[in-house]
Amino acid sequence: MTDALLVDTDTDTEPADARRTAAATWWRQAAVYQIYPRSFADADGDGLGDLPGIRSRVDYLADLGIDAVWLSPFYPSALADGGYDVADYRDVDPRLGTLEDFDELIAALHERGIRVIVDIVPNHTSDLHEWFQEALAAGRGSSARDRYVFREGKGASGEEPPTDWESVFGGPAWERVEDGQWYFHNFATEQPDLNWDHPEVREDFLKTLRFWSDRGVDGFRIDVAHMLTKDLTEPLPSRAELELMPQDGTHPLLDRDDVHEVYAEWRRVFEEYDPPRTAVAEAWVGSPERRAKYASAEGLGQAFNFDLLEADFDAAEFRTVITDNLAQAAGTGSSTTWVLSNHDVTRHATRYGLPPLAGRPVKQGTEWVAAGGPEGDIDRDRGLRRARAATLLLLGLPGSTYLYQGEELGLQEVAAITAEQRQDPAFFRGGEYDGLGRDGCRVPLPWSADRPAFGFGGAVAHLPQPAWFAEYAVDVEAADPNSTLSLYREALRLRRLLQTEERLEWIETGRPDVVRFVRPNGWQVLTNFGTEPFPLEAEHDAVVLGSLQAGAVPGESTVWTMPDVLSE
Ligand code: GLC
């Protein structure tokens, strides 16, 4: 199968081979923009973002200058986990549109040269998925139950769960059904885990991958890719025993070696297409070596590196993470991925305004801002300054960069959401994403300062937008050449012109708080993580872009330089 050619510049004169290689490797240094569809744009005004809403903003995406969008789940879902509880993998949630809307969206994006990645959630389904409903009806011992993980409970009449395991979102990982059996769920109760030993489960996901590939999807983001396969041979270990078990490929629940048999099969499907479909694994694993397995060319091909998302705004930490990840990517033949924000973490403009090390998930109760520190301790100006600097550094690195909707506006995390308004199961179950959970980064985007719901769509948005969203609205920022939106647009435009081989060399700066590197074509990135300005030698360094406007390189800022000023 061959796709209609994506819009590309000057490819007519390129030999066919080169064109094919370029088409097959587009992802290696792509800037990918993550859309959380329910919070992006709402065309029908019901308060929930939808596919026609995204379509109405295709010009915005094209002007931003990204290479691809990744759409978080838009499938039918009861929204027990923001759409990551999928009731049907091959359809569109009627509140978000139809399959025809999807086809129109993808056509509109392709027309503008923007590729499309969709989210695949293979570890668990929604409890409303027809398979789970069938499993409940069919009863114990049935093949339908065997598609999931059902077990008898412990105690005289099986009234206790099979183990004391906890779900990622907190609370027990087992739920009892009417006839007394228990099912296993790594995440929310409404997200029963699938049994990946069942041939029908494997077959069905191949069908799903083909379904979306046939519709022209260019790639897939694989949700918790390290969790699918399990060894649930009795006797099952206790939680304490589980925690002591090494994650070396033999752990009963996490990052098992046998999960790569699944991805080897998926790879064969990806290669049925021209260009081959791509994939990126969300795999929270113990070591770079373990991550490399997901990124192999025989597997998913790329894996998220979340190391910078977990790092402080610190020169030494950034430099180590960058060096290690580039070495690791070179070892697998893949390219690395840079991420500062996504739908699961506190926005980086807020994280960087918190005291050091506070940006990580910590148990602090609900008066704390999501995964951070007390709201009063946030220095938002500093957070934004650092966020701009870090993003500009990221966009200069070899490899692909994943941007999360709203970060191009410098948007801050929203803390002021009442318990009644919150949606994230992690908030209610008090699990790994502690503090206020993840709703604060999922608040619908502000498009216009003066319209109802800041131009999101109708009169309301499904999560409350604070009054200060007006300052960050797209129409306000588009009119301001110094806004974060203008910075992203310019950075992404220049990045296309400057992009070069996937290598860098560090340049010593004589300052522990300043990092500087050069790409093979002379493109340099210099980030001052400190607060003292760093002087530039004007005769050598033509600044082509800076995260702050100034002569030298002010504290907490990044500049890009080229030996010769670009004439464009
Ligand atoms: C991934 C998603 C997260 C979701 C979880 C369960 O980590 O990014 O949003 O809650 O998987 O599907």
Short mmCIF file of C-alpha atoms in Angstrom, two decimals, residues 32-515:
data_model
loop_
_atom_site.label_atom_id
_atom_site.label_comp_id
_atom_site.label_asym_id
_atom_site.label_seq_id
_atom_site.Cartn_x
_atom_site.Cartn_y
_atom_site.Cartn_z
CA VAL A 32 5.74 15.98 17.20
CA TYR A 33 2.88 17.90 18.80
CA GLN A 34 0.69 15.98 21.23
CA ILE A 35 -3.00 16.76 21.09
CA TYR A 36 -5.25 15.74 23.96
CA PRO A 37 -8.38 15.81 21.79
CA ARG A 38 -10.95 16.43 24.51
CA SER A 39 -9.16 19.63 25.51
CA PHE A 40 -7.90 21.07 22.23
CA ALA A 41 -10.85 22.62 20.38
CA ASP A 42 -14.56 22.05 20.59
CA ALA A 43 -16.45 22.44 17.30
CA ASP A 44 -19.94 21.46 18.50
CA GLY A 45 -19.81 23.53 21.69
CA ASP A 46 -20.68 20.74 24.13
CA GLY A 47 -17.67 21.51 26.33
CA LEU A 48 -15.63 18.55 25.11
CA GLY A 49 -13.01 18.95 22.38
CA ASP A 50 -13.59 16.94 19.21
CA LEU A 51 -12.10 15.93 15.85
CA PRO A 52 -13.84 18.67 13.82
CA GLY A 53 -12.41 21.07 16.42
CA ILE A 54 -8.90 19.88 15.64
CA ARG A 55 -9.67 20.16 11.95
CA SER A 56 -10.72 23.76 12.43
CA ARG A 57 -7.24 24.45 13.83
CA VAL A 58 -5.14 22.78 11.16
CA ASP A 59 -3.88 26.18 9.99
CA TYR A 60 -2.69 26.88 13.51
CA LEU A 61 -0.79 23.58 13.55
CA ALA A 62 0.72 24.27 10.14
CA ASP A 63 1.77 27.79 11.19
CA LEU A 64 3.35 26.38 14.32
CA GLY A 65 5.68 24.39 12.08
CA ILE A 66 5.44 20.92 13.57
CA ASP A 67 6.08 17.74 11.56
CA ALA A 68 3.46 15.49 13.11
CA VAL A 69 0.64 15.35 15.60
CA TRP A 70 0.10 12.57 18.10
CA LEU A 71 -3.56 12.25 19.01
CA SER A 72 -4.22 10.92 22.50
CA PRO A 73 -7.21 8.51 22.50
CA PHE A 74 -10.35 9.71 20.74
CA TYR A 75 -12.03 6.28 20.82
CA PRO A 76 -15.36 5.50 22.48
CA SER A 77 -14.76 5.67 26.21
CA ALA A 78 -16.57 6.27 29.48
CA LEU A 79 -13.64 8.56 30.39
CA ALA A 80 -12.74 6.69 33.55
CA ASP A 81 -9.14 7.57 32.64
CA GLY A 82 -9.34 10.43 30.14
CA GLY A 83 -9.93 8.08 27.19
CA TYR A 84 -7.20 5.59 28.13
CA ASP A 85 -10.11 3.28 28.94
CA VAL A 86 -11.01 2.27 25.40
CA ALA A 87 -14.38 0.68 24.72
CA ASP A 88 -13.79 0.16 20.99
CA TYR A 89 -10.37 0.41 19.35
CA ARG A 90 -11.68 0.89 15.84
CA ASP A 91 -14.14 3.71 16.18
CA VAL A 92 -14.45 7.36 17.24
CA ASP A 93 -16.23 8.45 20.41
CA PRO A 94 -19.56 9.85 19.12
CA ARG A 95 -19.02 12.92 21.31
CA LEU A 96 -15.79 13.55 19.38
CA GLY A 97 -17.07 12.82 15.90
CA THR A 98 -17.21 9.98 13.42
CA LEU A 99 -14.80 7.93 11.35
CA GLU A 100 -15.58 10.25 8.45
CA ASP A 101 -14.48 13.18 10.62
CA PHE A 102 -11.28 11.27 11.32
CA ASP A 103 -10.68 10.71 7.59
CA GLU A 104 -11.27 14.38 6.90
CA LEU A 105 -8.92 15.42 9.68
CA ILE A 106 -6.14 13.18 8.51
CA ALA A 107 -6.59 14.37 4.92
CA ALA A 108 -6.43 18.02 6.05
CA LEU A 109 -3.29 17.38 8.10
CA HIS A 110 -1.59 15.43 5.32
CA GLU A 111 -2.42 18.19 2.89
CA ARG A 112 -0.41 20.54 5.10
CA GLY A 113 2.49 18.07 5.34
CA ILE A 114 1.69 17.05 8.93
CA ARG A 115 1.91 13.35 9.79
CA VAL A 116 -0.47 11.65 12.20
CA ILE A 117 0.30 9.35 15.13
CA VAL A 118 -2.50 7.68 17.09
CA ASP A 119 -2.43 6.19 20.56
CA ILE A 120 -2.76 2.42 21.04
CA VAL A 121 -3.74 1.23 24.52
CA PRO A 122 -3.01 -2.51 24.55
CA ASN A 123 -2.49 -3.28 28.24
CA HIS A 124 -6.12 -2.91 29.22
CA THR A 125 -9.54 -2.19 27.76
CA SER A 126 -12.43 -0.28 29.25
CA ASP A 127 -14.80 -2.38 31.34
CA LEU A 128 -17.40 -1.35 28.74
CA HIS A 129 -15.49 -3.08 25.93
CA GLU A 130 -17.64 -5.85 24.45
CA TRP A 131 -15.02 -8.43 25.43
CA PHE A 132 -15.23 -7.51 29.09
CA GLN A 133 -19.00 -7.45 29.03
CA GLU A 134 -18.90 -10.89 27.40
CA ALA A 135 -16.45 -12.09 30.06
CA LEU A 136 -18.76 -10.95 32.84
CA ALA A 137 -21.73 -12.70 31.23
CA ALA A 138 -19.89 -15.89 30.29
CA GLY A 139 -18.78 -16.75 33.81
CA ARG A 140 -15.77 -18.50 35.31
CA GLY A 141 -13.68 -20.86 33.26
CA SER A 142 -14.90 -19.41 29.95
CA SER A 143 -12.65 -18.48 27.06
CA ALA A 144 -14.16 -14.99 27.25
CA ARG A 145 -12.81 -14.58 30.80
CA ASP A 146 -9.48 -15.88 29.65
CA ARG A 147 -8.99 -12.77 27.50
CA TYR A 148 -8.52 -10.96 30.81
CA VAL A 149 -6.87 -11.91 34.10
CA PHE A 150 -9.51 -13.52 36.30
CA ARG A 151 -8.61 -15.44 39.49
CA GLU A 152 -10.36 -16.89 42.51
CA GLY A 153 -9.93 -14.90 45.71
CA LYS A 154 -8.40 -16.03 48.93
CA GLY A 155 -10.13 -16.72 52.27
CA ALA A 156 -12.82 -19.25 53.14
CA SER A 157 -15.21 -18.09 50.43
CA GLY A 158 -12.78 -16.23 48.18
CA GLU A 159 -13.72 -12.91 49.71
CA GLU A 160 -10.15 -11.60 49.76
CA PRO A 161 -8.29 -10.52 46.64
CA PRO A 162 -5.84 -13.05 45.16
CA THR A 163 -2.89 -10.83 46.15
CA ASP A 164 -2.23 -7.57 47.98
CA TRP A 165 -1.03 -5.85 44.79
CA GLU A 166 -1.72 -2.13 44.35
CA SER A 167 -2.83 -0.40 41.18
CA VAL A 168 -0.65 2.34 39.68
CA PHE A 169 -3.37 4.86 40.51
CA GLY A 170 -3.49 3.62 44.13
CA GLY A 171 -5.86 1.22 45.86
CA PRO A 172 -6.18 -2.51 45.23
CA ALA A 173 -5.33 -3.94 41.81
CA TRP A 174 -8.11 -6.56 41.98
CA GLU A 175 -11.84 -6.08 41.72
CA ARG A 176 -14.49 -8.66 42.55
CA VAL A 177 -17.31 -9.41 40.12
CA GLU A 178 -20.80 -10.62 40.90
CA ASP A 179 -20.08 -14.35 40.80
CA GLY A 180 -17.19 -13.93 43.22
CA GLN A 181 -14.18 -14.06 40.88
CA TRP A 182 -11.63 -11.22 40.83
CA TYR A 183 -10.04 -9.47 37.87
CA PHE A 184 -6.71 -7.71 37.73
CA HIS A 185 -6.32 -4.04 36.78
CA ASN A 186 -2.97 -2.27 36.78
CA PHE A 187 -4.78 1.08 36.53
CA ALA A 188 -8.36 2.10 37.39
CA THR A 189 -11.07 -0.44 38.21
CA GLU A 190 -12.65 0.39 34.86
CA GLN A 191 -9.45 -0.69 33.05
CA PRO A 192 -9.20 -4.50 33.23
CA ASP A 193 -5.83 -5.83 32.04
CA LEU A 194 -5.84 -8.03 28.96
CA ASN A 195 -4.26 -11.47 28.88
CA TRP A 196 -1.58 -11.27 26.19
CA ASP A 197 -1.21 -15.07 26.14
CA HIS A 198 -4.61 -15.26 24.49
CA PRO A 199 -4.28 -15.58 20.69
CA GLU A 200 -7.43 -13.56 20.04
CA VAL A 201 -6.01 -10.61 21.96
CA ARG A 202 -2.89 -10.68 19.80
CA GLU A 203 -4.88 -11.06 16.59
CA ASP A 204 -7.25 -8.26 17.43
CA PHE A 205 -4.50 -5.69 17.95
CA LEU A 206 -2.98 -6.60 14.59
CA LYS A 207 -6.38 -5.86 13.13
CA THR A 208 -6.46 -2.50 14.94
CA LEU A 209 -3.00 -1.55 13.69
CA ARG A 210 -4.06 -2.37 10.13
CA PHE A 211 -7.36 -0.57 10.53
CA TRP A 212 -5.70 2.76 11.33
CA SER A 213 -2.78 2.20 8.97
CA ASP A 214 -5.22 1.60 6.12
CA ARG A 215 -6.85 4.92 7.00
CA GLY A 216 -3.51 6.60 6.45
CA VAL A 217 -2.17 6.90 9.99
CA ASP A 218 1.61 7.31 9.89
CA GLY A 219 2.53 5.95 13.30
CA PHE A 220 1.51 4.78 16.73
CA ARG A 221 2.28 5.75 20.31
CA ILE A 222 2.10 2.64 22.47
CA ASP A 223 0.64 3.15 25.92
CA VAL A 224 2.55 1.48 28.81
CA ALA A 225 4.32 -0.73 26.29
CA HIS A 226 6.28 -2.48 29.05
CA MET A 227 3.27 -3.93 30.85
CA LEU A 228 1.44 -6.20 28.38
CA THR A 229 2.83 -9.68 29.03
CA LYS A 230 2.68 -11.23 32.49
CA ASP A 231 3.74 -14.39 34.23
CA LEU A 232 0.89 -15.20 36.56
CA THR A 233 1.91 -18.75 37.46
CA GLU A 234 0.67 -19.68 40.94
CA PRO A 235 1.65 -19.08 43.65
CA LEU A 236 1.56 -15.38 42.96
CA PRO A 237 4.14 -13.29 44.84
CA SER A 238 3.12 -10.72 47.45
CA ARG A 239 3.49 -7.00 46.84
CA ALA A 240 6.62 -6.91 48.99
CA GLU A 241 8.11 -9.81 47.04
CA LEU A 242 7.20 -8.16 43.74
CA GLU A 243 9.00 -5.01 44.73
CA LEU A 244 12.20 -6.90 45.44
CA MET A 245 12.21 -8.73 42.12
CA PRO A 246 14.70 -7.46 39.57
CA GLN A 247 13.30 -5.82 36.45
CA ASP A 248 15.65 -7.72 34.20
CA GLY A 249 13.17 -9.26 31.82
CA THR A 250 11.92 -11.88 34.27
CA HIS A 251 9.67 -9.75 36.51
CA PRO A 252 6.11 -11.20 36.59
CA LEU A 253 4.45 -7.89 35.63
CA LEU A 254 6.91 -5.40 34.19
CA ASP A 255 9.19 -5.13 31.20
CA ARG A 256 9.28 -8.84 30.47
CA ASP A 257 11.50 -10.10 27.67
CA ASP A 258 8.55 -11.90 26.09
CA VAL A 259 6.75 -8.60 25.36
CA HIS A 260 9.16 -8.14 22.46
CA GLU A 261 7.60 -11.12 20.68
CA VAL A 262 4.44 -9.00 20.50
CA TYR A 263 6.31 -6.05 19.02
CA ALA A 264 8.22 -8.22 16.53
CA GLU A 265 4.82 -9.24 15.17
CA TRP A 266 3.66 -5.61 15.10
CA ARG A 267 6.82 -4.65 13.24
CA ARG A 268 5.90 -7.06 10.46
CA VAL A 269 2.58 -5.24 10.13
CA PHE A 270 4.27 -1.83 10.08
CA GLU A 271 6.51 -3.04 7.26
CA GLU A 272 3.51 -4.05 5.15
CA TYR A 273 3.05 -0.34 4.45
CA ASP A 274 4.96 2.11 2.33
CA PRO A 275 6.37 4.05 4.01
CA PRO A 276 6.51 1.68 6.98
CA ARG A 277 4.38 2.78 9.90
CA THR A 278 6.35 4.01 12.88
CA ALA A 279 5.88 3.51 16.60
CA VAL A 280 7.12 4.99 19.82
CA ALA A 281 6.96 3.11 23.10
CA GLU A 282 5.90 4.59 26.38
CA ALA A 283 8.06 2.25 28.43
CA TRP A 284 8.97 3.15 31.99
CA VAL A 285 11.82 0.71 32.44
CA GLY A 286 14.78 0.38 34.74
CA SER A 287 17.75 1.11 32.50
CA PRO A 288 18.77 2.53 29.13
CA GLU A 289 19.62 -1.02 28.03
CA ARG A 290 16.11 -2.21 28.78
CA ARG A 291 14.65 0.80 26.95
CA ALA A 292 16.79 0.08 23.91
CA LYS A 293 14.91 -3.18 23.31
CA TYR A 294 11.69 -1.24 22.62
CA ALA A 295 13.50 1.11 20.28
CA SER A 296 15.06 -1.64 18.16
CA ALA A 297 14.35 -1.76 14.44
CA GLU A 298 12.83 -5.24 14.90
CA GLY A 299 10.48 -3.84 17.54
CA LEU A 300 8.67 -0.55 17.91
CA GLY A 301 11.59 1.47 16.55
CA GLN A 302 11.59 4.32 19.04
CA ALA A 303 11.02 4.70 22.80
CA PHE A 304 10.32 7.75 24.89
CA ASN A 305 13.20 9.03 26.94
CA PHE A 306 11.63 10.82 29.91
CA ASP A 307 14.92 11.69 31.58
CA LEU A 308 14.70 15.44 31.00
CA LEU A 309 11.10 15.49 32.12
CA GLU A 310 12.37 14.08 35.41
CA ALA A 311 15.43 16.33 35.66
CA ASP A 312 15.84 19.62 37.43
CA PHE A 313 16.73 22.75 35.48
CA ASP A 314 20.39 22.05 36.01
CA ALA A 315 23.31 22.23 33.57
CA ALA A 316 25.13 19.13 34.78
CA GLU A 317 21.99 17.02 34.88
CA PHE A 318 20.93 18.08 31.38
CA ARG A 319 24.38 17.42 29.98
CA THR A 320 24.58 13.93 31.45
CA VAL A 321 21.10 13.00 30.28
CA ILE A 322 21.78 14.28 26.77
CA THR A 323 25.13 12.51 26.46
CA ASP A 324 23.77 9.22 27.77
CA ASN A 325 20.69 9.22 25.61
CA LEU A 326 22.51 10.09 22.42
CA ALA A 327 24.96 7.26 23.06
CA GLN A 328 22.14 4.87 23.76
CA ALA A 329 20.22 5.87 20.63
CA ALA A 330 23.33 5.49 18.50
CA GLY A 331 23.69 1.97 19.88
CA THR A 332 20.19 0.92 18.75
CA GLY A 333 20.12 2.69 15.41
CA SER A 334 17.06 4.58 16.62
CA SER A 335 16.92 8.28 17.36
CA THR A 336 16.18 9.57 20.81
CA THR A 337 13.09 11.49 21.90
CA TRP A 338 13.00 14.61 24.05
CA VAL A 339 10.02 15.41 26.23
CA LEU A 340 9.43 18.10 28.85
CA SER A 341 5.66 17.96 29.15
CA ASN A 342 2.79 15.61 28.37
CA HIS A 343 -0.72 14.86 29.61
CA ASP A 344 0.59 12.96 32.65
CA VAL A 345 2.87 15.52 34.30
CA THR A 346 2.86 19.05 35.70
CA ARG A 347 3.52 21.51 32.87
CA HIS A 348 7.20 22.40 32.71
CA ALA A 349 6.62 26.17 32.95
CA THR A 350 5.23 25.49 36.43
CA ARG A 351 7.65 22.70 37.37
CA TYR A 352 10.62 24.98 36.76
CA GLY A 353 9.11 27.63 39.00
CA LEU A 354 9.11 25.25 41.94
CA PRO A 355 11.99 24.63 44.33
CA PRO A 356 14.50 22.09 42.96
CA LEU A 357 13.52 18.43 42.87
CA ALA A 358 9.91 19.34 43.61
CA GLY A 359 8.74 18.57 40.09
CA ARG A 360 8.49 14.86 40.72
CA PRO A 361 5.45 12.94 41.84
CA VAL A 362 5.48 13.05 45.63
CA LYS A 363 2.78 12.33 48.19
CA GLN A 364 1.84 15.71 49.54
CA GLY A 365 -1.94 15.85 49.73
CA THR A 366 -4.35 17.99 47.83
CA GLU A 367 -3.29 21.48 48.87
CA TRP A 368 -0.15 21.02 46.79
CA VAL A 369 -0.01 21.80 43.14
CA ALA A 370 0.09 18.65 41.00
CA ALA A 371 3.31 16.74 41.53
CA GLY A 372 4.98 19.83 42.82
CA GLY A 373 5.11 22.10 45.79
CA PRO A 374 2.88 24.56 47.59
CA GLU A 375 1.30 27.01 45.18
CA GLY A 376 2.72 29.98 47.08
CA ASP A 377 6.24 28.74 46.37
CA ILE A 378 5.83 28.86 42.59
CA ASP A 379 7.78 31.56 40.81
CA ARG A 380 5.87 31.62 37.53
CA ASP A 381 8.07 34.15 35.76
CA ARG A 382 11.14 32.14 36.52
CA GLY A 383 9.31 28.95 35.52
CA LEU A 384 8.42 30.40 32.14
CA ARG A 385 11.91 31.83 31.56
CA ARG A 386 13.43 28.45 32.24
CA ALA A 387 10.79 26.63 30.23
CA ARG A 388 11.58 28.77 27.19
CA ALA A 389 15.30 28.15 27.67
CA ALA A 390 14.85 24.41 28.09
CA THR A 391 12.57 24.12 25.06
CA LEU A 392 15.00 26.01 22.87
CA LEU A 393 17.76 23.72 24.03
CA LEU A 394 15.60 20.68 23.27
CA LEU A 395 14.70 21.84 19.78
CA GLY A 396 18.41 22.15 19.01
CA LEU A 397 19.20 18.58 20.00
CA PRO A 398 19.59 15.66 17.59
CA GLY A 399 16.55 13.39 17.63
CA SER A 400 12.85 13.99 17.81
CA THR A 401 11.05 16.29 20.21
CA TYR A 402 7.56 15.75 21.57
CA LEU A 403 5.69 18.93 22.47
CA TYR A 404 2.47 18.96 24.47
CA GLN A 405 -0.46 21.18 23.49
CA GLY A 406 -0.36 24.51 25.31
CA GLU A 407 3.35 24.48 26.06
CA GLU A 408 3.83 26.64 22.96
CA LEU A 409 1.82 29.27 24.88
CA GLY A 410 4.01 28.88 27.98
CA LEU A 411 0.85 27.71 29.70
CA GLN A 412 1.05 27.04 33.42
CA GLU A 413 -0.47 24.15 35.33
CA VAL A 414 -3.96 24.87 36.68
CA ALA A 415 -4.27 24.10 40.38
CA ALA A 416 -7.64 25.71 41.07
CA ILE A 417 -9.90 22.81 40.21
CA THR A 418 -12.25 21.62 42.93
CA ALA A 419 -12.54 17.97 43.88
CA GLU A 420 -16.01 17.90 42.28
CA GLN A 421 -14.60 19.20 39.00
CA ARG A 422 -11.66 16.81 38.90
CA GLN A 423 -11.68 13.82 36.56
CA ASP A 424 -8.35 12.05 36.99
CA PRO A 425 -8.69 8.64 38.69
CA ALA A 426 -5.19 9.17 40.11
CA PHE A 427 -6.57 12.10 42.12
CA PHE A 428 -9.35 9.99 43.58
CA ARG A 429 -7.33 6.83 44.16
CA GLY A 430 -4.30 8.72 45.50
CA GLY A 431 -1.74 6.66 43.59
CA GLU A 432 1.50 7.31 41.79
CA TYR A 433 0.53 10.69 40.34
CA ASP A 434 0.01 12.25 43.70
CA GLY A 435 -0.76 15.77 44.74
CA LEU A 436 -3.54 17.02 42.52
CA GLY A 437 -3.24 14.45 39.77
CA ARG A 438 -3.18 15.27 36.07
CA ASP A 439 -6.22 17.44 35.39
CA GLY A 440 -4.20 20.64 35.75
CA CYS A 441 -2.35 20.07 32.48
CA ARG A 442 -5.50 18.94 30.66
CA VAL A 443 -7.55 22.13 30.95
CA PRO A 444 -8.94 23.18 27.53
CA LEU A 445 -6.70 25.57 25.60
CA PRO A 446 -7.33 29.33 25.52
CA TRP A 447 -7.70 30.44 21.90
CA SER A 448 -9.16 33.94 22.33
CA ALA A 449 -8.83 36.18 25.37
CA ASP A 450 -12.30 37.69 25.06
CA ARG A 451 -14.57 34.86 23.98
CA PRO A 452 -16.60 32.51 26.21
CA ALA A 453 -14.47 29.60 27.39
CA PHE A 454 -11.56 31.52 25.82
CA GLY A 455 -12.69 30.45 22.36
CA PHE A 456 -12.42 26.74 23.14
CA GLY A 457 -15.78 26.23 21.45
CA GLY A 458 -19.06 26.71 23.27
CA ALA A 459 -19.96 28.48 26.46
CA VAL A 460 -18.17 26.07 28.80
CA ALA A 461 -15.14 23.84 28.97
CA HIS A 462 -15.14 20.39 30.61
CA LEU A 463 -12.45 21.50 33.08
CA PRO A 464 -12.51 25.03 34.50
CA GLN A 465 -10.24 27.60 32.85
CA PRO A 466 -8.84 30.23 35.25
CA ALA A 467 -9.15 33.96 34.46
CA TRP A 468 -5.38 34.22 33.93
CA PHE A 469 -5.71 31.99 30.84
CA ALA A 470 -6.53 35.23 28.98
CA GLU A 471 -2.87 36.29 29.10
CA TYR A 472 -1.88 33.05 27.38
CA ALA A 473 -4.58 33.05 24.72
CA VAL A 474 -3.47 32.26 21.19
CA ASP A 475 -4.82 35.55 19.79
CA VAL A 476 -2.89 37.54 22.40
CA GLU A 477 0.34 35.68 21.86
CA ALA A 478 0.08 35.61 18.08
CA ALA A 479 0.05 39.42 18.12
CA ASP A 480 3.15 39.66 20.32
CA PRO A 481 6.55 39.00 18.70
CA ASN A 482 8.08 38.29 22.12
CA SER A 483 5.45 35.78 23.20
CA THR A 484 6.21 32.13 23.81
CA LEU A 485 4.06 31.24 20.79
CA SER A 486 6.19 33.48 18.58
CA LEU A 487 9.32 31.89 20.01
CA TYR A 488 8.08 28.37 19.24
CA ARG A 489 7.05 29.35 15.71
CA GLU A 490 10.39 30.92 14.98
CA ALA A 491 12.31 28.07 16.60
CA LEU A 492 10.42 25.43 14.65
CA ARG A 493 10.86 27.37 11.38
CA LEU A 494 14.58 27.77 11.91
CA ARG A 495 14.96 24.20 13.12
CA ARG A 496 13.79 22.98 9.73
CA LEU A 497 16.40 25.10 8.00
CA LEU A 498 19.19 24.22 10.41
CA GLN A 499 18.45 20.53 10.92
CA THR A 500 21.46 18.38 10.24
CA GLU A 501 23.05 15.03 11.05
CA GLU A 502 22.11 13.46 14.37
CA ARG A 503 25.24 14.45 16.24
CA LEU A 504 26.58 17.14 18.52
CA GLU A 505 29.84 18.10 20.14
CA TRP A 506 30.08 19.81 23.49
CA ILE A 507 32.01 23.07 23.72
CA GLU A 508 33.55 23.89 27.07
CA THR A 509 32.26 27.18 28.42
CA GLY A 510 34.38 27.56 31.56
CA ARG A 511 31.19 27.81 33.57
CA PRO A 512 29.54 24.85 35.30
CA ASP A 513 26.11 26.43 34.84
CA VAL A 514 26.43 27.07 31.10
CA VAL A 515 26.24 24.35 28.44
#
